[in-house]
Coordinates of C-alpha atoms in Angstrom, one line a residue:
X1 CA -15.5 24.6 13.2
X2 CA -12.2 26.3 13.4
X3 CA -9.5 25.8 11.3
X4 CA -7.5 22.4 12.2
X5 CA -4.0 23.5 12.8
X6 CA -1.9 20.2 12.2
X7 CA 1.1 21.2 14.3
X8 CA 3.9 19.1 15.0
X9 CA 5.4 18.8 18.5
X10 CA 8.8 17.5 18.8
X11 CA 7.9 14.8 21.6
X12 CA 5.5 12.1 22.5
X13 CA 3.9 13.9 25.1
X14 CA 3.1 17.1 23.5
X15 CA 1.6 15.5 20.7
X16 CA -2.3 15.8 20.5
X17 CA -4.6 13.7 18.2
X18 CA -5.4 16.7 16.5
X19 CA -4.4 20.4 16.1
X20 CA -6.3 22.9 18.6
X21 CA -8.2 20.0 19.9
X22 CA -9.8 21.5 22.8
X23 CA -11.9 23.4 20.3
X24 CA -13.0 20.4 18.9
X25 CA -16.4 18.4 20.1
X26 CA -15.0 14.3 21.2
X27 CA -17.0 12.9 18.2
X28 CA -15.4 15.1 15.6
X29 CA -12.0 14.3 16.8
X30 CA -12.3 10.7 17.4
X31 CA -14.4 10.6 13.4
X32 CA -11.3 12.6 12.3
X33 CA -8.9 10.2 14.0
X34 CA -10.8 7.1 12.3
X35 CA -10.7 8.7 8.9
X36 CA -7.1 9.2 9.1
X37 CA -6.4 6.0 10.3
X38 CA -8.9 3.9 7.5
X39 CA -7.6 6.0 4.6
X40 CA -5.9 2.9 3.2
X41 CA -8.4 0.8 2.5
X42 CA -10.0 2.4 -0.8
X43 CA -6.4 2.0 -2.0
X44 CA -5.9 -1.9 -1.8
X45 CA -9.7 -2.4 -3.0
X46 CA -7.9 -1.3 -6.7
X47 CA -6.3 -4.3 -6.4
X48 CA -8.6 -7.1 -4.1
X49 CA -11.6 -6.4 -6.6
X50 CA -9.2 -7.8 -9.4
X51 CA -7.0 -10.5 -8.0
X52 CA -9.2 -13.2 -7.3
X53 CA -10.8 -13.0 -10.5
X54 CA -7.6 -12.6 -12.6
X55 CA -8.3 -16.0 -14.4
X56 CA -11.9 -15.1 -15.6
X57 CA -10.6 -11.8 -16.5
X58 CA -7.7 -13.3 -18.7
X59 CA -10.4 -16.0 -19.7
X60 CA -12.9 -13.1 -21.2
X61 CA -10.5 -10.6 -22.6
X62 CA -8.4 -13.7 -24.3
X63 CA -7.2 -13.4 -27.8
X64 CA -3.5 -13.3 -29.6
X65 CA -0.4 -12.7 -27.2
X66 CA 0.1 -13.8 -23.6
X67 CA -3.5 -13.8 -21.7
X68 CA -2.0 -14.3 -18.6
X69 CA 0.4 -11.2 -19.0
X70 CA -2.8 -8.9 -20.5
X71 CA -4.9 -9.6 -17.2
X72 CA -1.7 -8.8 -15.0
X73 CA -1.6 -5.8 -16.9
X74 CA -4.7 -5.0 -16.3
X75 CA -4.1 -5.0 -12.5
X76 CA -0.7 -3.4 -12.2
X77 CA -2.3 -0.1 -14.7
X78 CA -4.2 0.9 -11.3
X79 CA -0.6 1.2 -9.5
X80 CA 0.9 3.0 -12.9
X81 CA -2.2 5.9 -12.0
X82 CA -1.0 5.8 -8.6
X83 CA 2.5 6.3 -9.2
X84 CA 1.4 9.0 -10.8
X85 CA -1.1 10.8 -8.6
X86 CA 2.5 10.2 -6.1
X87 CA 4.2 13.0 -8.4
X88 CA 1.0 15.3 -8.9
X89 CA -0.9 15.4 -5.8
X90 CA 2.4 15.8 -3.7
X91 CA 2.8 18.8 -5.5
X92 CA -0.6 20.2 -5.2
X93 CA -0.5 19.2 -1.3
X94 CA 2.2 21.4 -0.8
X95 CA 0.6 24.2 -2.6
X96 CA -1.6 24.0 0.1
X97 CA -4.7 22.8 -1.5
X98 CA -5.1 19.6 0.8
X99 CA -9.0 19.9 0.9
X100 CA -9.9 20.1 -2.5
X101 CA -7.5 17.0 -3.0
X102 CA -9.3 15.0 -0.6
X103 CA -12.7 15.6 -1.6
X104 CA -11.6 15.5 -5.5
X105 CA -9.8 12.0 -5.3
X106 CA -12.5 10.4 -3.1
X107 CA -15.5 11.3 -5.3
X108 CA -13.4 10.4 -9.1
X109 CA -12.3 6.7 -6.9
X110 CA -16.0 6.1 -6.1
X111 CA -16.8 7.1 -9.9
X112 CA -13.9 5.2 -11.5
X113 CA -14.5 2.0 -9.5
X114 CA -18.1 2.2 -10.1
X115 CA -17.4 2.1 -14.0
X116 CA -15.8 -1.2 -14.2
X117 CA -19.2 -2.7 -13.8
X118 CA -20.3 -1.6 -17.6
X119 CA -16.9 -1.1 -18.9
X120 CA -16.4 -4.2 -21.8
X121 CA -13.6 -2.6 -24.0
X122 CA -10.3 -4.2 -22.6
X123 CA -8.1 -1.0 -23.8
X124 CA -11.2 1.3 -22.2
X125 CA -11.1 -0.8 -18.9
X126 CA -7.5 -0.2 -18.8
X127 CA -7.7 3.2 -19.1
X128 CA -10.4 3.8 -16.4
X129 CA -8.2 1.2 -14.0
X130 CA -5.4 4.0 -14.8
X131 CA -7.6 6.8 -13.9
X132 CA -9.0 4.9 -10.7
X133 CA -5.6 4.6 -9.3
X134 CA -5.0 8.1 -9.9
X135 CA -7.9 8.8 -7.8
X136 CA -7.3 6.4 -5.0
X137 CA -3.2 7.4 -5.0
X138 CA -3.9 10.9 -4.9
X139 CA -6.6 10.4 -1.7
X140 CA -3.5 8.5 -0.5
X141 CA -1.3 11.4 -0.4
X142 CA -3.6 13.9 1.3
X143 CA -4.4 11.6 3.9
X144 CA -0.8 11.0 4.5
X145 CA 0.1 14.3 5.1
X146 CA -2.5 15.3 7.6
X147 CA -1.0 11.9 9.7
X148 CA 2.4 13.4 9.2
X149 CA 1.7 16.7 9.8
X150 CA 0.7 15.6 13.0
X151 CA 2.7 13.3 14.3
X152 CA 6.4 13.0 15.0
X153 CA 8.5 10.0 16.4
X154 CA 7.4 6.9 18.5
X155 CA 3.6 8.1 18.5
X156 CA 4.1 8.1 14.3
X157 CA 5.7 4.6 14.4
X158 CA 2.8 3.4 16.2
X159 CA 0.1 4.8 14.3
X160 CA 1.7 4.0 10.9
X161 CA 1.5 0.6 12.2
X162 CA -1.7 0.7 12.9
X163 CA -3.0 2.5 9.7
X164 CA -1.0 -0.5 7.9
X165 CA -2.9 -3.3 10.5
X166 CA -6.5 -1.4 9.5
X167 CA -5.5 -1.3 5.9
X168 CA -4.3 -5.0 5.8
X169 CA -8.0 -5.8 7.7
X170 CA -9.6 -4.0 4.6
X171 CA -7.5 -6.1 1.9
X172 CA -8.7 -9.4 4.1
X173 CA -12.4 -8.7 4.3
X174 CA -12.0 -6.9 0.5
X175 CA -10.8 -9.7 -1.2
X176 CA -12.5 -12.8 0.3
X177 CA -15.6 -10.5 -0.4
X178 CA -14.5 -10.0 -3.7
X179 CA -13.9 -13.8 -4.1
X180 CA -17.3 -14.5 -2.9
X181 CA -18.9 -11.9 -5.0
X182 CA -17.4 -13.5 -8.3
X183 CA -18.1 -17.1 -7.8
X184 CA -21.9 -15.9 -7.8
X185 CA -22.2 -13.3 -9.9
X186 CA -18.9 -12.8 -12.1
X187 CA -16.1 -10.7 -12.3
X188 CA -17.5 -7.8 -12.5
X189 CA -19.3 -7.7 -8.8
X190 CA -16.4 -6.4 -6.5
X191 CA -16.5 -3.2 -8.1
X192 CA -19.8 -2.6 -5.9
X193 CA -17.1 -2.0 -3.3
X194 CA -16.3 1.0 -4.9
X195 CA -19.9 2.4 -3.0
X196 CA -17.1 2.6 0.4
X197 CA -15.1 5.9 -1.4
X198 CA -18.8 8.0 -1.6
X199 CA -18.8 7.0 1.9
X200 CA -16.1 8.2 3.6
X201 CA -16.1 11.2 0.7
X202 CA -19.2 12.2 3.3
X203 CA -17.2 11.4 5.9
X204 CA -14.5 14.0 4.9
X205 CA -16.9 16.5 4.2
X206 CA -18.4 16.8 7.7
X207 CA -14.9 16.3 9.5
X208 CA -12.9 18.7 7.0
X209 CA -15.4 21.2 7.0
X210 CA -13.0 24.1 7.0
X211 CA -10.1 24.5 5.0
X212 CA -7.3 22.5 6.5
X213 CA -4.0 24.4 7.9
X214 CA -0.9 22.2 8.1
X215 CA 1.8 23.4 10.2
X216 CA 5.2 22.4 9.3
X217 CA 7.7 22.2 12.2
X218 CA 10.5 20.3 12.0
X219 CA 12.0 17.6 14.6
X220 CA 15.9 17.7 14.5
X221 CA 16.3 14.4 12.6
X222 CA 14.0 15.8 9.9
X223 CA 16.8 17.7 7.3
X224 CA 17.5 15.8 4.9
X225 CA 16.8 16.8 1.6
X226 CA 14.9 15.1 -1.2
X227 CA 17.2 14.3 -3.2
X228 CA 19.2 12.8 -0.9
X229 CA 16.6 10.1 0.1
X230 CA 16.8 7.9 -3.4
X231 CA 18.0 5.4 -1.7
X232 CA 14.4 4.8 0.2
X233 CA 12.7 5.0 -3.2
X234 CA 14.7 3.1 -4.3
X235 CA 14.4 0.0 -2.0
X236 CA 10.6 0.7 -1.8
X237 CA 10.2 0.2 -5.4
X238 CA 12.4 -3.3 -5.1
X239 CA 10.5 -4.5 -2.0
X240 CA 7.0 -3.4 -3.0
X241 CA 7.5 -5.6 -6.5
X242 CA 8.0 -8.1 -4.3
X243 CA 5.5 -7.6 -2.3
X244 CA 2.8 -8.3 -4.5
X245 CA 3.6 -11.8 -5.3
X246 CA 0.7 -13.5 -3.5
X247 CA -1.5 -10.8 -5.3
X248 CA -0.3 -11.1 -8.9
X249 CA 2.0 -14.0 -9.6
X250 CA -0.3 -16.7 -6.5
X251 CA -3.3 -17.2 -8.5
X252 CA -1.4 -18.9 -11.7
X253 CA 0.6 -20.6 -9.4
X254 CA -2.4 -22.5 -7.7
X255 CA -4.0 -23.0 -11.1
X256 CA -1.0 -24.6 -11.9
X257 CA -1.6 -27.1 -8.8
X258 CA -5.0 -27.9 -10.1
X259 CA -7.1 -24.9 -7.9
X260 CA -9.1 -22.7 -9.6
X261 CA -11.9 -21.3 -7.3
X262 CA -11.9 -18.0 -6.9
X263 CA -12.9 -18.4 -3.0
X264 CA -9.8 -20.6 -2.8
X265 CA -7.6 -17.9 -4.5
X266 CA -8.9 -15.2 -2.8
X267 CA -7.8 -16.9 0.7
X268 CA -4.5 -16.6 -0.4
X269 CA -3.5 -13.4 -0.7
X270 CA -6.3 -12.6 2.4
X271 CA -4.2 -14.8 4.9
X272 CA -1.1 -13.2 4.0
X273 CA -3.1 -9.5 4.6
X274 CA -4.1 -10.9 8.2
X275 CA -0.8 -11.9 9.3
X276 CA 0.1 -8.8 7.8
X277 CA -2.3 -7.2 10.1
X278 CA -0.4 -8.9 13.4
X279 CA 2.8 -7.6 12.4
X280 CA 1.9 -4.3 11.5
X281 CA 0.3 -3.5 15.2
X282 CA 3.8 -4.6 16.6
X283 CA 6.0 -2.4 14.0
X284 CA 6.0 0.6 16.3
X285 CA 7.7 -1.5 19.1
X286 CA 10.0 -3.6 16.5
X287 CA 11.0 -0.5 14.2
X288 CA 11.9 1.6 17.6
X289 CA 13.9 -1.7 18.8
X290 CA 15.7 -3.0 15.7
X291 CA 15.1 0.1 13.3
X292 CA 17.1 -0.2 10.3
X293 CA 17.2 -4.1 11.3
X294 CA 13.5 -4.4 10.5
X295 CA 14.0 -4.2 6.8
X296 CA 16.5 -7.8 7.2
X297 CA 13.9 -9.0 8.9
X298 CA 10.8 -8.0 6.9
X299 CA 13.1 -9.6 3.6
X300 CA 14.3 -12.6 5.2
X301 CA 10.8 -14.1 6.3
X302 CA 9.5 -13.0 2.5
X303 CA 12.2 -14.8 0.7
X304 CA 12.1 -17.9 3.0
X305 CA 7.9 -17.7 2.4
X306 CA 8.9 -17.5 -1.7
X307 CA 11.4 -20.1 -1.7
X308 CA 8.9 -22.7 0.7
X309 CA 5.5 -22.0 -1.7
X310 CA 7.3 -22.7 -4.5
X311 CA 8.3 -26.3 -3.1
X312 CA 5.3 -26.7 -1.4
X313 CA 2.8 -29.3 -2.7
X314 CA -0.4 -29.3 -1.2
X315 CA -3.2 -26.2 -0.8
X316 CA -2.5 -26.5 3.3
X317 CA 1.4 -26.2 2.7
X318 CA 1.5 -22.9 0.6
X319 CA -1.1 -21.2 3.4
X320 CA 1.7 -22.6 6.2
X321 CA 4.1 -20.4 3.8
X322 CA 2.1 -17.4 3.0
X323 CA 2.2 -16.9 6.9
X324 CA 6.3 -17.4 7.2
X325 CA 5.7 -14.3 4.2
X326 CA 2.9 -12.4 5.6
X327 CA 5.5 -11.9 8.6
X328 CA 7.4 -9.7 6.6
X329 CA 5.1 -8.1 4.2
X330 CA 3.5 -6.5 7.3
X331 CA 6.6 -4.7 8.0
X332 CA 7.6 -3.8 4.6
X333 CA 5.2 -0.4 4.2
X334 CA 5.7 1.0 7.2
X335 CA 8.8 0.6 7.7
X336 CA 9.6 3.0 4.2
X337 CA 7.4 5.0 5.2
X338 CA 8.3 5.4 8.6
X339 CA 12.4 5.7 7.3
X340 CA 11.5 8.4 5.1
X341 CA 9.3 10.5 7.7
X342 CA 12.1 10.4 10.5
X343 CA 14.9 11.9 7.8
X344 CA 13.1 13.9 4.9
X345 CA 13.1 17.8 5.8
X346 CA 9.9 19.2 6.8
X347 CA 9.3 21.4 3.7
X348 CA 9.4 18.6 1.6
X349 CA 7.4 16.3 3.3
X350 CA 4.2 16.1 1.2
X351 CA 6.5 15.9 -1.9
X352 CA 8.5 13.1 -0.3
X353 CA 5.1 11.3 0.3
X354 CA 4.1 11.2 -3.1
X355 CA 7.4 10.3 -4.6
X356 CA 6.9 7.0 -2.1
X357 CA 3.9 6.4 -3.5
X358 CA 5.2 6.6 -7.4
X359 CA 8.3 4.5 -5.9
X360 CA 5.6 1.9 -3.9
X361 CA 3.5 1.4 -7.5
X362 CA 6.2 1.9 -9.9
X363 CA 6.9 -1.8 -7.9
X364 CA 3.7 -3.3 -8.4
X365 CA 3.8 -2.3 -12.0
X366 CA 7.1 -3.9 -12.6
X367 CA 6.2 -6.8 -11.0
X368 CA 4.6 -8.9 -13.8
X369 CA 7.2 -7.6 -15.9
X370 CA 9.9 -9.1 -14.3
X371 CA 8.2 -12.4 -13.5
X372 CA 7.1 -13.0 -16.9
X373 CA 10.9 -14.2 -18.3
X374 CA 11.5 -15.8 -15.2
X375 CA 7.8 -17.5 -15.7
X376 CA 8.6 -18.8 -19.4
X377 CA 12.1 -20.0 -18.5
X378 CA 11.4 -21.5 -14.8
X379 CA 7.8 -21.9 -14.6
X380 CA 5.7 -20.0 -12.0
X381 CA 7.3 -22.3 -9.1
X382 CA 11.1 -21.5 -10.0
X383 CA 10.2 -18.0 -10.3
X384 CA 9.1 -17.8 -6.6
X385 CA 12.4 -19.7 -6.1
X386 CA 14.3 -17.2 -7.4
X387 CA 13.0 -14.4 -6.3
X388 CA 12.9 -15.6 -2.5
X389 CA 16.7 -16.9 -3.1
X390 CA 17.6 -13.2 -4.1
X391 CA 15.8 -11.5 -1.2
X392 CA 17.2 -13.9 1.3
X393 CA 21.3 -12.8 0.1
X394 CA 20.4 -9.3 -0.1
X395 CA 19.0 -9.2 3.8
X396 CA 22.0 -10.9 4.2
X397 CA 24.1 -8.1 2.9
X398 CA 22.3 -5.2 4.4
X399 CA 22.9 -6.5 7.6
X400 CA 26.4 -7.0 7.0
X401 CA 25.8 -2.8 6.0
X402 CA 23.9 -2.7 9.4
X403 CA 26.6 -3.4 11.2
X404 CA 29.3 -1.7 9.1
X405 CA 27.8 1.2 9.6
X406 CA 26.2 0.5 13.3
X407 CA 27.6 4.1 14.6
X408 CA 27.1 6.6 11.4
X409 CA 23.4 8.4 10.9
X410 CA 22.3 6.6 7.6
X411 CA 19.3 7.8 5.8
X412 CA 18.7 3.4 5.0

């Protein structure tokens, strides 16, 4: 096969699913495409093959200190690897050695994953759940960069949101199989997932079969600097720690209410990745309507969600309110990442990736962190409280920013 030239045209039309497609045969394109566009999923399985089993996990590795802290720990180590792999495998992307990063991260994520199964040391299991999200980031990155290579503009926006819809599916069907799995056979059995990685690791090798040439060519928007785009990591890190609520702070909320099944858990965070899944396939028409106005709304519906599952009192009522949040948790990645691509300069594009990525887990380590005082001093429910109270006023103000600022080019 010839070398796959990922150039970028500056409009819709001239875009092409892939570089020097006509050379291409249809089924290598369209398995290219569906790589590309599936590259998420391995990444949220380092989380839905721990969530709905973080009580047994806190049950089995209990001891002296704060149980519940330890297992969130455990979960939120993955994101510290993939903060990480954000820093190093942007760097070694833009060296040009895109291919060997693929192949690399997608065999040590199958291998990592794999280990959890035998792994009974809590300080070893932590350190492999480091390694496996520097594995799973890193395939993260590379994939990334051959979309953005590729794609400029509206035709991004779309795809974006469809790559967040198809990686949302995977965290629905990942976690209530997951769920499932460990109400039969323990805590350990989601990490058989971890098979999917060696999959598409075979899938990379036929499609990528040549060394991959990425073609950087700017659209005008695309010069800033970055430096200049802190603010967008920033906000990312803030939003993402929100984000993972349902994941990490749900489960001890409902065994709080009296629920403890893992299936029940599990359906929890999973219904808040499907509605996630609806609202990511309309970003590309919302973000091109409202644009900056997507982040109000994407913070607004998770706040109100927060605020109504921590009064809610039944099972039924907290699923009504993980959909008010789901609303806006499906526009929360895409939006960052489609911000940062329409203003970060070419050059720096693969090093602007992985910086989102360090910025996007940085939040999902921090999260348990900053729930835990707000757990021993409010309880679970008037942590959710809070937190949805402070989202909720700071929509508020950015849109008062919004429209401050209504005619200036902003980078947020």
């Amino acid at each position: 096969m010839a070398g796959i030239s990922m150039a970028e045209a500056g409009t819709a039309e001239a875009e092409e699913p892939m570089g020097q497609a006509s050379e291409l045969p249809r089924w290598r394109r369209w398995l290219i495409i569906a790589f590309l566009l599936t590259g998420a999923v391995k990444t949220t399985m380092v989380f839905t093959t721990v969530v709905p089993v973080l009580p047994l996990i806190s049950d089995h590795f209990s001891g002296s200190g704060d149980d519940v802290l330890n297992a969130q720990i455990l979960v939120t180590i993955g994101p510290v690897g993939i903060a990480v792999s954000g820093i190093i495998a942007g760097w070694i992307v833009s060296q040009g050695r895109l291919r060997l990063t693929l192949f690399l991260s997608l065999g040590m994520c199958c291998l990592t994953g794999l280990a959890q199964l035998v792994i009974d040391n809590f300080y070893l299991l932590l350190l492999n759940r480091f390694f496996l999200g520097l594995a799973a980031g890193s395939s993260d990155v590379a994939i990334t960069s051959i979309m953005a290579a590729q794609f400029s503009g509206k035709m991004r926006s779309r795809l974006i949101g469809f790559r967040q819809a198809i990686g949302s599916a995977g965290t629905v069907g990942t976690m209530l199989l997951a769920g499932w799995l460990a109400d039969h056979f323990g805590w350990r059995a989601p990490s058989w997932m971890f098979l999917f990685p060696l999959t598409t690791l075979f899938i990379a090798m036929i499609a990528f079969d040549r060394p991959i040439e990425v073609i950087k060519r700017a659209v005008a928007t695309e010069r800033f600097s970055l430096l200049q785009l802190w603010p967008i990591f920033l906000f990312v890190m803030i939003m993402t720690a929100a984000h993972t609520m349902p994941s990490f702070q749900i489960p001890f909320l409902l065994r709080e209410n009296g629920i403890t099944s893992a299936v029940l858990i599990s359906r929890v965070p999973a219904l808040s990745a499907f509605i996630s899944i609806l609202t990511a396939m309309a970003f590309g028409f919302v973000y091109n309507v409202t644009g900056r106005g997507t982040l109000v709304i994407s913070a607004t519906a998770m706040g109100i969600g927060f605020i109504g599952i921590s009064m809610a009192t039944t099972y039924e009522m907290i699923l009504f309110w993980i959909v008010i949040e789901g609303i806006g948790a499906g526009l929360t990645t895409p939006f960052f990442l489609a911000r940062l691509l329409d203003r970060v300069n070419a050059e720096q594009r693969s090093t602007a990736i992985g910086f989102k990525m360090t910025a996007m887990f940085l939040g999902h380590f921090i999260n348990p962190l900053v729930v835990a005082p707000l757990r021993h001093n409010f309880g679970i429910h008037g942590a959710f409280s809070i937190i949805g109270g402070v989202m909720v006023i700071g929509a508020s103000l950015f849109l008062v920013r919004i429209i401050l600022t209504r005619h200036k080019e902003t980078i947020l």
